[in-house]
XYZ file of C-alpha atoms in Angstrom:
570
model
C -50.070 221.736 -283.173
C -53.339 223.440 -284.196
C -55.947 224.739 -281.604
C -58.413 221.923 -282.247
C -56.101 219.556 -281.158
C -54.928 221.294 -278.169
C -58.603 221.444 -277.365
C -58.982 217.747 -277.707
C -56.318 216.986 -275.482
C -58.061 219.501 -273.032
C -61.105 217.532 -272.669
C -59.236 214.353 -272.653
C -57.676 215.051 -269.648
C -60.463 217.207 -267.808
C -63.689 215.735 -266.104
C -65.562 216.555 -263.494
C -64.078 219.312 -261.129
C -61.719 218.474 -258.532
C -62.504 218.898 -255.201
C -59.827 221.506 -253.471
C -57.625 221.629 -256.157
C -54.948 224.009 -255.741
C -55.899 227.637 -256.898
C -53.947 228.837 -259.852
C -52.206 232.084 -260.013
C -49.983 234.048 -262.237
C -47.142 236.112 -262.312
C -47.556 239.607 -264.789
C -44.474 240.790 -266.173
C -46.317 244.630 -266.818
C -43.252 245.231 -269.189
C -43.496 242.583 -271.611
C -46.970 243.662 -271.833
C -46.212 247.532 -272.573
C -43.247 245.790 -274.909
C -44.520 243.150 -276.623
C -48.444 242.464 -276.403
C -49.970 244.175 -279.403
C -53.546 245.206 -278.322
C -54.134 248.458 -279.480
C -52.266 250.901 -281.676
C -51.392 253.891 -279.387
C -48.061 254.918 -278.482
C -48.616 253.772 -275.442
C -49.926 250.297 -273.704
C -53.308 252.091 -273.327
C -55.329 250.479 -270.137
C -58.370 249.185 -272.165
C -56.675 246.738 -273.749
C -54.707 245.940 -270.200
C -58.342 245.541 -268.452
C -59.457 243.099 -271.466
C -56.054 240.954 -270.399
C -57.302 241.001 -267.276
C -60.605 240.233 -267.494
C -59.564 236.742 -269.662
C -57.435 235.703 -266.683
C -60.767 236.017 -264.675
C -62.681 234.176 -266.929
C -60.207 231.455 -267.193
C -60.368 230.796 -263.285
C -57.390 232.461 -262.179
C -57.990 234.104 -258.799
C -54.748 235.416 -257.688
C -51.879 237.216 -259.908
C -48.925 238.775 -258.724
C -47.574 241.701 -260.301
C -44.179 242.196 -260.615
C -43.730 245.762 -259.288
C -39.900 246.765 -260.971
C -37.615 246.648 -264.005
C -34.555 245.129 -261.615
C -33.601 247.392 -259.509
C -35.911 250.587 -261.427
C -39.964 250.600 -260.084
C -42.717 250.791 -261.928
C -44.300 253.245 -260.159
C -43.691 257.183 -258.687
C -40.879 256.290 -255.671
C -38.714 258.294 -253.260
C -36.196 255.924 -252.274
C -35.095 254.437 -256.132
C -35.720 255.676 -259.414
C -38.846 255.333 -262.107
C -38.313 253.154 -265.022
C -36.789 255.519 -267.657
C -35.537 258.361 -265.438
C -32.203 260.052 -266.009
C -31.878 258.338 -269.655
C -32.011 254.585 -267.874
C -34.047 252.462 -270.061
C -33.788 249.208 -272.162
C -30.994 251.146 -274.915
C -30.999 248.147 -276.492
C -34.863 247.863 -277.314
C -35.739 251.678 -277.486
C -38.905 251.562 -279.655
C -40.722 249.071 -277.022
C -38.909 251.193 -273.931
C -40.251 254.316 -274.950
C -44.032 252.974 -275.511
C -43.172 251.961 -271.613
C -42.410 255.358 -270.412
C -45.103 256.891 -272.160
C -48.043 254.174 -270.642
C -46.181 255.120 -267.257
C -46.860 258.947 -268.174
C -50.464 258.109 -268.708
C -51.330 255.997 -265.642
C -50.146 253.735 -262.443
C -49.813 250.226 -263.006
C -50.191 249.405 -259.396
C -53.241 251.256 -258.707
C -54.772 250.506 -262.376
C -54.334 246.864 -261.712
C -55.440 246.464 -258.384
C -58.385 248.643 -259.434
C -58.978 246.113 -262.282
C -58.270 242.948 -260.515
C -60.973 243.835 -257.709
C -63.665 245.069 -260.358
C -63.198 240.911 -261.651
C -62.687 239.792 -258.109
C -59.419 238.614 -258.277
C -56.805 239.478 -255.823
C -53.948 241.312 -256.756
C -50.536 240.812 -255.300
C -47.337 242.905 -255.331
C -44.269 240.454 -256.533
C -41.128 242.037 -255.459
C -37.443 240.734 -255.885
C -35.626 240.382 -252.732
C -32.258 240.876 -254.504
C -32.857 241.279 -257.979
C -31.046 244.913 -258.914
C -28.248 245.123 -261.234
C -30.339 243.253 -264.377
C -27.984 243.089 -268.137
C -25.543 245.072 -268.769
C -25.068 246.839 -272.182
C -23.879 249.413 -274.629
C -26.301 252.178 -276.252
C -27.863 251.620 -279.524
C -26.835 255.296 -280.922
C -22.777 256.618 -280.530
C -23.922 260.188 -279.225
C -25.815 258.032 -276.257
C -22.010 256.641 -275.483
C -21.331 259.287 -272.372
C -25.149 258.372 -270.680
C -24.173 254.693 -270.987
C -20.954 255.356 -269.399
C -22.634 257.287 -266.808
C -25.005 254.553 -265.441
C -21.829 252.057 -265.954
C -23.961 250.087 -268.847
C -26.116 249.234 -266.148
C -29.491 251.382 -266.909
C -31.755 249.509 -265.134
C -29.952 249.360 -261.776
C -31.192 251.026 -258.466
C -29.456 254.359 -258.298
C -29.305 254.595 -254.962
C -27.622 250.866 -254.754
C -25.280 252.605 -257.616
C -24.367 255.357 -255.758
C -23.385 253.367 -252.316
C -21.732 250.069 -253.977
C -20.240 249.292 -250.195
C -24.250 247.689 -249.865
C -23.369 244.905 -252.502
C -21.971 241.906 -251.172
C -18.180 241.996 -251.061
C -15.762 239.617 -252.616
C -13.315 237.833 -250.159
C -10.132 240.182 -250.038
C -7.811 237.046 -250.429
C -9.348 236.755 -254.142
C -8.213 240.580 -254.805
C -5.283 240.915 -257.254
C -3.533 244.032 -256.856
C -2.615 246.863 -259.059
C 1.207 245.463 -259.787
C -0.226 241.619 -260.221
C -2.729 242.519 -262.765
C -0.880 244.867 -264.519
C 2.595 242.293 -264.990
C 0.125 239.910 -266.237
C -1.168 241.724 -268.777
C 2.210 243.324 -269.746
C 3.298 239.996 -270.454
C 0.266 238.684 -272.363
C -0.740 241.549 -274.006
C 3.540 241.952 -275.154
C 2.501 240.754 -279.227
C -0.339 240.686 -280.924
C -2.737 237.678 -281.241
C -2.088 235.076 -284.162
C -4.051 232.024 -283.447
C -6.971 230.777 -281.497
C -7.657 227.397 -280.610
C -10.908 226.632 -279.119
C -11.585 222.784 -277.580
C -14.928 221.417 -276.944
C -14.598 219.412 -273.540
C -17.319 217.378 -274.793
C -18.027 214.843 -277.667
C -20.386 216.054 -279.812
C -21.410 215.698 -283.194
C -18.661 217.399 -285.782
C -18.527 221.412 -285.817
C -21.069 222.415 -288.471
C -19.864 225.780 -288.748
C -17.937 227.536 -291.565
C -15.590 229.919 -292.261
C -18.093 231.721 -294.072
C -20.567 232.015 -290.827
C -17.966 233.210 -287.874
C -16.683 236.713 -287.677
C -14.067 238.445 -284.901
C -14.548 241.532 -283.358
C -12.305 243.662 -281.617
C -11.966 246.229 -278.647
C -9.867 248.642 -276.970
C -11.958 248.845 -273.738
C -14.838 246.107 -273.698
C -17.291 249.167 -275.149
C -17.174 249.391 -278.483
C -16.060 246.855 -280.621
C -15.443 246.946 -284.492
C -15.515 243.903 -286.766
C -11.901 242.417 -287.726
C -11.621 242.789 -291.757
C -8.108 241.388 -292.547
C -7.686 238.073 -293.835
C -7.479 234.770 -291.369
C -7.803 231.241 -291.933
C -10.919 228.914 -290.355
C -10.778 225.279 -289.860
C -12.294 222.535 -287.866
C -10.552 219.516 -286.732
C -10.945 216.348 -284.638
C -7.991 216.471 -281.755
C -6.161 213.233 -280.896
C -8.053 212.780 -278.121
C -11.498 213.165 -279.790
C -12.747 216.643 -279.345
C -13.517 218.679 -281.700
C -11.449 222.041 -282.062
C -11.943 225.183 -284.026
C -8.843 227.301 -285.100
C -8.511 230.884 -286.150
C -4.858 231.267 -287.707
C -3.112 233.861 -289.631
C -4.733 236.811 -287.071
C -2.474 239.641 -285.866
C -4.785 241.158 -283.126
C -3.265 244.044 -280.751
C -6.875 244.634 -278.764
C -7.255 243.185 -275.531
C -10.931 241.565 -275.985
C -11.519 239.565 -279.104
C -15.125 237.848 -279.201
C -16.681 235.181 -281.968
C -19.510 235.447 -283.200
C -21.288 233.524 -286.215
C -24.706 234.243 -288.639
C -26.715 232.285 -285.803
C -28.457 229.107 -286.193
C -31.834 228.230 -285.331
C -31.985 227.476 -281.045
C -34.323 224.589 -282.166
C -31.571 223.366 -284.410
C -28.829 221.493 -281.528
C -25.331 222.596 -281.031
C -21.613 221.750 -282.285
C -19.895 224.218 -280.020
C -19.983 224.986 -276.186
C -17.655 226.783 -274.525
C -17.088 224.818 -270.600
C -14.777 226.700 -268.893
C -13.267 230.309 -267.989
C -9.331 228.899 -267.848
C -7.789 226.284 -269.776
C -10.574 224.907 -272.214
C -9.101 227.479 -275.107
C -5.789 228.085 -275.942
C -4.579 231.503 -277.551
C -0.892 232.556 -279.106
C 1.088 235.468 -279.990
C 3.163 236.467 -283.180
C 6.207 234.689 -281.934
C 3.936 231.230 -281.231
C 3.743 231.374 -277.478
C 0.503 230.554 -274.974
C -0.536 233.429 -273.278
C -2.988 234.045 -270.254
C -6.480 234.820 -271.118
C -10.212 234.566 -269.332
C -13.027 233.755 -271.819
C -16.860 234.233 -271.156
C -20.055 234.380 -273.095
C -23.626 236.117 -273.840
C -26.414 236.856 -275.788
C -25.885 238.702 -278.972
C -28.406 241.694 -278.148
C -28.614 243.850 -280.140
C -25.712 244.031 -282.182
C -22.342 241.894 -282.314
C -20.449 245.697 -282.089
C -21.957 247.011 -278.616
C -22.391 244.333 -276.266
C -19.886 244.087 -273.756
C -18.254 240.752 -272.682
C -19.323 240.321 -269.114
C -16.028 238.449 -266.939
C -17.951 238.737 -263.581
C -20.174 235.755 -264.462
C -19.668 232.591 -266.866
C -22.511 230.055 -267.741
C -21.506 227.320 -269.769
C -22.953 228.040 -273.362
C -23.909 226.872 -276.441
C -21.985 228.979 -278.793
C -23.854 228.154 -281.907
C -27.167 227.763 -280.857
C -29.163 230.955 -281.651
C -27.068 233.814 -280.938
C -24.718 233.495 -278.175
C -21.422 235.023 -278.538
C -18.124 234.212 -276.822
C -15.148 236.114 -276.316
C -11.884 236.638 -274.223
C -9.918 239.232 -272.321
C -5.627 238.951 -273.349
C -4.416 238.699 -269.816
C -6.823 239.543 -266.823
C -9.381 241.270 -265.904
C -9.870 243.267 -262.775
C -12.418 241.292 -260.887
C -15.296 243.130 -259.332
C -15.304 243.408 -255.979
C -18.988 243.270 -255.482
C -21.493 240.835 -256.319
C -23.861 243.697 -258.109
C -27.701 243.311 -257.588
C -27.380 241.412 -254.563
C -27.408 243.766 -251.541
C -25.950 242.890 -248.319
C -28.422 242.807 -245.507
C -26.178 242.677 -242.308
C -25.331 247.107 -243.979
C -27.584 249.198 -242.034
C -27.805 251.305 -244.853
C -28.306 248.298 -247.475
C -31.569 247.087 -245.093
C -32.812 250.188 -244.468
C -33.162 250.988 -248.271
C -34.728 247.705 -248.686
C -37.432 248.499 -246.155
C -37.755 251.823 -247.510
C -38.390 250.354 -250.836
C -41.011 247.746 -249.471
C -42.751 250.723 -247.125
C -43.713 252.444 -250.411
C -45.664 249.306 -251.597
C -47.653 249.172 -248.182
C -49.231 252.305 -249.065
C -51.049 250.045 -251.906
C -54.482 248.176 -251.350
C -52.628 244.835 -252.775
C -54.107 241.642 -250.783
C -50.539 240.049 -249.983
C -46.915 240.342 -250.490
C -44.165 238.496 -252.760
C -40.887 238.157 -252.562
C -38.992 236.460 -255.607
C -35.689 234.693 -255.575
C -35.468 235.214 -259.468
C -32.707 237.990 -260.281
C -30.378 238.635 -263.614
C -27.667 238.969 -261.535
C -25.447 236.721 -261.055
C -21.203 235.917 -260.796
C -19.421 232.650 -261.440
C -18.462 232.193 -257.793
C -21.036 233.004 -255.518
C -19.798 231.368 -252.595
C -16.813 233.906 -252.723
C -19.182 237.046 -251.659
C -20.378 238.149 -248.120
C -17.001 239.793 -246.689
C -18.305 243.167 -246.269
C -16.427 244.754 -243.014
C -19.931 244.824 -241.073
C -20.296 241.005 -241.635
C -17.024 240.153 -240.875
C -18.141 242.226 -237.695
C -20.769 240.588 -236.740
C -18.757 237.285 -237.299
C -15.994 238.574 -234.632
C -18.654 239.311 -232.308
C -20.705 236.214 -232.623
C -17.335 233.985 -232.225
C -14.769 236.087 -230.888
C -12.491 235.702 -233.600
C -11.682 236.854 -237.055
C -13.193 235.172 -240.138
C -10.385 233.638 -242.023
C -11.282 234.979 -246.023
C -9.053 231.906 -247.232
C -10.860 228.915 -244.937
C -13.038 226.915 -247.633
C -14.988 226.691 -244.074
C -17.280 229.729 -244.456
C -21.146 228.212 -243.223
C -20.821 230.346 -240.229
C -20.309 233.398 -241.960
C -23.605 232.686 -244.606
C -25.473 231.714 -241.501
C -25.176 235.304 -240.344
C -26.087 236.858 -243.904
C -29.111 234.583 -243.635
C -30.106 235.791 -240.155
C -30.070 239.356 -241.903
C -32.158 238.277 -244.263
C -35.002 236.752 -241.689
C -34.803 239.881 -239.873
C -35.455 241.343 -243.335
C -38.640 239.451 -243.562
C -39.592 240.092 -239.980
C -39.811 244.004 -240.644
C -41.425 243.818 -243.762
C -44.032 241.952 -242.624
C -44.481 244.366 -239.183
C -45.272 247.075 -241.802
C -46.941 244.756 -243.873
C -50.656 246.269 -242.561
C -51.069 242.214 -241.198
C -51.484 241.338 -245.032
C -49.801 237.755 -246.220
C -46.095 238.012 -247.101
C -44.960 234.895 -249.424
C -41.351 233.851 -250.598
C -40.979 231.818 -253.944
C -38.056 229.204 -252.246
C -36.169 226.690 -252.910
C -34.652 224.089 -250.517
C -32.033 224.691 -248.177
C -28.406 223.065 -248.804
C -27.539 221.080 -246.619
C -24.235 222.292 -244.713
C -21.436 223.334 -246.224
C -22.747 222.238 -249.823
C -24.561 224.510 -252.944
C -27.708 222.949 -254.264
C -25.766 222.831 -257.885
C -28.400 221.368 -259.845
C -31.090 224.397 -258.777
C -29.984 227.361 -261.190
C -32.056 229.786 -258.593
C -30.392 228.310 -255.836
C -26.708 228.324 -257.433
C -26.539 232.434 -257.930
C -26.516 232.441 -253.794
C -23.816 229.708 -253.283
C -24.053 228.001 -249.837
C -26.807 231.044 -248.330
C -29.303 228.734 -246.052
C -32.418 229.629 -246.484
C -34.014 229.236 -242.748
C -37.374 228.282 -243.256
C -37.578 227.435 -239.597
C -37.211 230.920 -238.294
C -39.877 232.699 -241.231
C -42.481 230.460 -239.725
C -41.755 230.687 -235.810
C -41.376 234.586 -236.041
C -44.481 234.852 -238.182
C -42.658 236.842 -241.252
C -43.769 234.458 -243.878
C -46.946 232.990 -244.645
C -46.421 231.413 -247.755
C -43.848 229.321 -249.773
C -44.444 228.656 -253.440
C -41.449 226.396 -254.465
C -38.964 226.905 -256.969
C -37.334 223.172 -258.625
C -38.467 220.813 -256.206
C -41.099 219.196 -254.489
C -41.579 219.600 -251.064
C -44.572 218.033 -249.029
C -41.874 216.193 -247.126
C -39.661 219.087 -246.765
C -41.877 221.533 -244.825
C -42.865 218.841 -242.209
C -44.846 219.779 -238.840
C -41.327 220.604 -237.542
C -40.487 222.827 -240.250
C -43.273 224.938 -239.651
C -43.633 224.539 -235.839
C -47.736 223.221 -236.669
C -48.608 226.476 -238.550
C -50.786 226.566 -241.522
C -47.990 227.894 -243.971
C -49.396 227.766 -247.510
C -47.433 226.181 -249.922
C -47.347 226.293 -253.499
C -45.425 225.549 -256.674
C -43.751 227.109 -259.346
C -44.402 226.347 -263.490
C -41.803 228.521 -266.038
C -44.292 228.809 -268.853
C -41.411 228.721 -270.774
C -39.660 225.960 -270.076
C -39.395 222.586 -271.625
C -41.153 221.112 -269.275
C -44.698 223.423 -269.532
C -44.503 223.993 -273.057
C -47.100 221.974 -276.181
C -49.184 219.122 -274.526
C -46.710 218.814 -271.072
C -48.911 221.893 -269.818
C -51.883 220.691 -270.340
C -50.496 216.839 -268.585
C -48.594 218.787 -265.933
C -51.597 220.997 -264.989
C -53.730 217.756 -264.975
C -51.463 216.491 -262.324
C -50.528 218.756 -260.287
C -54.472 220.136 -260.108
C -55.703 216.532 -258.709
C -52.858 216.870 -256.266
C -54.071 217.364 -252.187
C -50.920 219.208 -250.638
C -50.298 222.152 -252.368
C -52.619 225.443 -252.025
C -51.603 226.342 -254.851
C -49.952 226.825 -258.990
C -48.019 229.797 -259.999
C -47.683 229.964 -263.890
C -44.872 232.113 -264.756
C -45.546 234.415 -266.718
C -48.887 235.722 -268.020
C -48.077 236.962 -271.105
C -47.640 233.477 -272.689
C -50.885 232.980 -271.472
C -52.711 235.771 -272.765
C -50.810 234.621 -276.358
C -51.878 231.386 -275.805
C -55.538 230.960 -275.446
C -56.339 226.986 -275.586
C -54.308 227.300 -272.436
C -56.417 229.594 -270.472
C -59.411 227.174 -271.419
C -57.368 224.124 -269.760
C -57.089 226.347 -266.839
C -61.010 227.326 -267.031
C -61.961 223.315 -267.413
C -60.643 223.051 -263.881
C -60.644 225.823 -262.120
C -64.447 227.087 -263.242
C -67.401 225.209 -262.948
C -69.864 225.039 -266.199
C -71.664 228.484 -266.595
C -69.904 230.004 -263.690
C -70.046 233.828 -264.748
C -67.100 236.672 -263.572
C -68.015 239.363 -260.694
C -68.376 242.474 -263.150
């Protein structure tokens, strides 16, 4: 769609300003600036052409932007308590050219202090957007061999909170009953791993249209120990088939595999271009055999193909169901078992002293900025397939023994009491952030609470915390949270009078610029709407950048949120 047209549909679906429309803010991603905006041609993301982004935000009638102030668990500015993006060799290994210009613009100046400075000079206000959990981000291998021993040293984790790295008993804890031991795992894998692998079969559990791809577009790799893998060159057969009872299957015959993790991986089609292949399931969707033509045991998985098919790791902590041959997804599987983790990385266990009093420490650092308000983001990278399987660290199940004068049973499917606690850890959380806070607003970008005993399934932000309530009841009574700018769902309903015990709480909602939903002319509609709208304070656009890229949609914005010849505050 050309500009002019976008423009046209702009003033088709502006007119005169809106009384009280919601005010619009936006959430800065400083990275992907420093990565990927292309103002300027230093080595660095040099700060006049971050005060010109800036500046368009103001003139487009943004007032408020929050500015996310970490790379996962890494900050993105001088700390005591966690590390600085880049230190000790942690950095993006897999996008080092874009990295580096990162650590040099943080060599050169503060983000914090540069953008509040900034933001005030064009009278916006300038928020600090911190993740309450995110931490543990992607996991990956170096790009260069001889950086092998630093990726092993920061677990192929780089962008992890080393202090979180260093005391792993703050991570929620899988439920012991789930723990295989030593002797299980390793007769499993004695067994599977026995012969070498001849034949694949993998099984779509879903009828789709026939499997485009060819032998010509799928390649195996290979690895010893989930690190390095190395591209399988002997001869195999391909072929696609439809199974007798209609699903289509792809088989890789004539292999003779003795590595443990074998992934697939094809040329990559366009993402815009649909799908043949998914993988559904961990167990039982695939079928793999040995030399002498028996099943064995394996797990499968899948990810992103980034950078190269030969260094990314096969993650068994987490599965998403994927589209294997839609861009460039990969998908793989461990012969036998792997050992599970027994933490839930990234997401740090509140009811550990030590695990909130890091937290706070991190937070206390960002009081000593002159931001207007506070933050805290649900949105995190980490994630496992089970979540409702975490929370059994000893000091929860302590708490639990003390609340109800019994054990917690690890293998009841009956566990509500036990998140209830981890949630009242989290409120208290909130309470003594927002005591440091210097009285300044403290938000929370939410998303409804499940009812009891369930997992709000169809929210992906809600489903990487399983059945954890989220007790909007207590934020407002106790004063921690002043603000709630929803995440999948609409809410005026939700957050009745009784909710909020009759305070003003302002309420929001929350637009991924990249989803399909907000992308081509549904922006430009769903910003119509949801500006005429009376109960919401307010829109957060996530995330700037595809603004700043995308100017006829900073002049939607402007038609609503500026009146005619309105000038910025220089």
């Amino acid at each position: 769609m050309s500009i002019r047209s976008l423009l046209v549909i702009i003033a088709a679906i502006t007119g005169a300003q809106l009384a009280a429309a919601p005010r619009v803010a936006t959430t800065v991603d400083f990275l992907d600036y420093a990565f990927f905006d292309s103002l300027g041609a230093a080595d660095h993301y040099e700060l006049s052409a971050w005060e010109q982004r800036i500046r368009e935000l103001a003139d487009a009638g943004i007032s408020k932007i929050y500015l996310r102030v970490n790379v996962c668990g890494q900050t993105l500015y001088p700390t005591r308590v966690s590390a600085i993006y880049g230190a000790d060799g942690a950095f993006h290994w897999n996008e080092g050219r874009e990295a580096r210009r990162l650590i040099r613009t943080l060599e050169k100046y503060d983000p914090l202090a540069e953008t509040i400075r900034i933001g005030k000079k064009y009278g916006l206000e300038v928020w600090a957007w911190e993740n309450l959990f995110d931490d543990y981000g992607v996991v990956y291998v170096p790009e260069k061999p001889e950086e092998f021993e630093l990726g092993r040293r920061h677990a192929f984790a780089p962008l992890r909170d080393p202090w979180l790295a260093a005391h792993p008993e703050c991570y929620s804890r899988r439920n012991p009953a789930l723990m295989p031991s030593e002797a299980q795992l390793a007769a499993v894998n004695r067994d599977a791993r026995r012969l070498p692998v001849a034949r694949i079969v993998h099984v779509n559990q879903r009828k789709l249209p026939p499997i485009r791809v060819r032998r010509e577009d799928v390649q195996i790799y290979t690895s010893s120990d989930n690190v390095l893998f190395r591209r399988y060159d002997k001869p195999f057969d391909f072929s696609t088939r439809v199974n007798a009872d209609g699903f289509n299957e792809m088989i890789f015959d004539g292999l003779e595999i003795s590595d443990p993790y074998i992934k697939l991986t094809h040329n990559g089609f366009p993402a815009d271009d649909g799908f043949t292949v998914v993988l559904e399931k961990q167990y039982g969707q695939n079928r793999v055999y040995n030399r002498d033509g028996e099943l064995i045991a394996t797990r499968w998985t899948a990810d992103f193909i980034n950078p190269g098919k030969e260094r990314n790791k096969l993650d068994f902590n987490r599965f998403v169901p994927t589209a294997w041959d839609h861009s460039t997804w990969q998908m793989g599987f461990v012969v036998g078992e792997e050992t599970p983790d027994p933490y839930y990385r990234g997401v740090v266990e509140f009811l550990v002293p030590a695990a909130m009093e890091h937290k706070v420490a991190r937070f206390a650092e960002l009081t000593t900025y002159p931001f207007d308000g506070f933050m805290f983001s649900i949105r995190t990278h980490s994630a496992v397939t089970d979540p409702e399987n975490f929370g059994f660290n000893p000091e929860v199940c302590d708490a639990y023994r003390e609340r109800y004068g019994a054990d917690i049973n690890p293998d009841s499917p009956d566990r509500a009491k036990l998140f209830e606690l981890r949630a009242e850890a989290v409120a208290e959380f909130f309470r003594r952030c927002k005591a440091i806070s210097g009285d300044r607003p403290v938000f929370l970008s939410g998303v409804p609470e499940a009812p009891p005993g369930e997992t709000l399934t169809e929210n992906y932000y809600a489903r990487q915390f399983g059945p954890l309530p989220w007790l909007y009841r207590r934020y407002f009574a106790d004063g921690s949270i002043d603000g709630v700018v929803m995440i999948g769902a609409d809410f005026p309903e939700y957050f009745t009078e009784e909710v909020t015990g009759g305070r003003k709480v302002s309420l929001g909602v929350f637009r991924e610029l990249g989803g399909p939903a907000t992308v081509g002319e549904k922006f430009f509609s769903d910003l119509e709407a949801l500006m005429k709208r009376d109960d919401i304070d307010e829109v957060e656009l996530y995330e700037t950048l595809v603004l700043s890229h995308n100017p006829p949609m900073l002049e939607a914005i402007r038609k609503f949120c500026r009146p005619e010849g309105e000038e910025n505050k220089k």
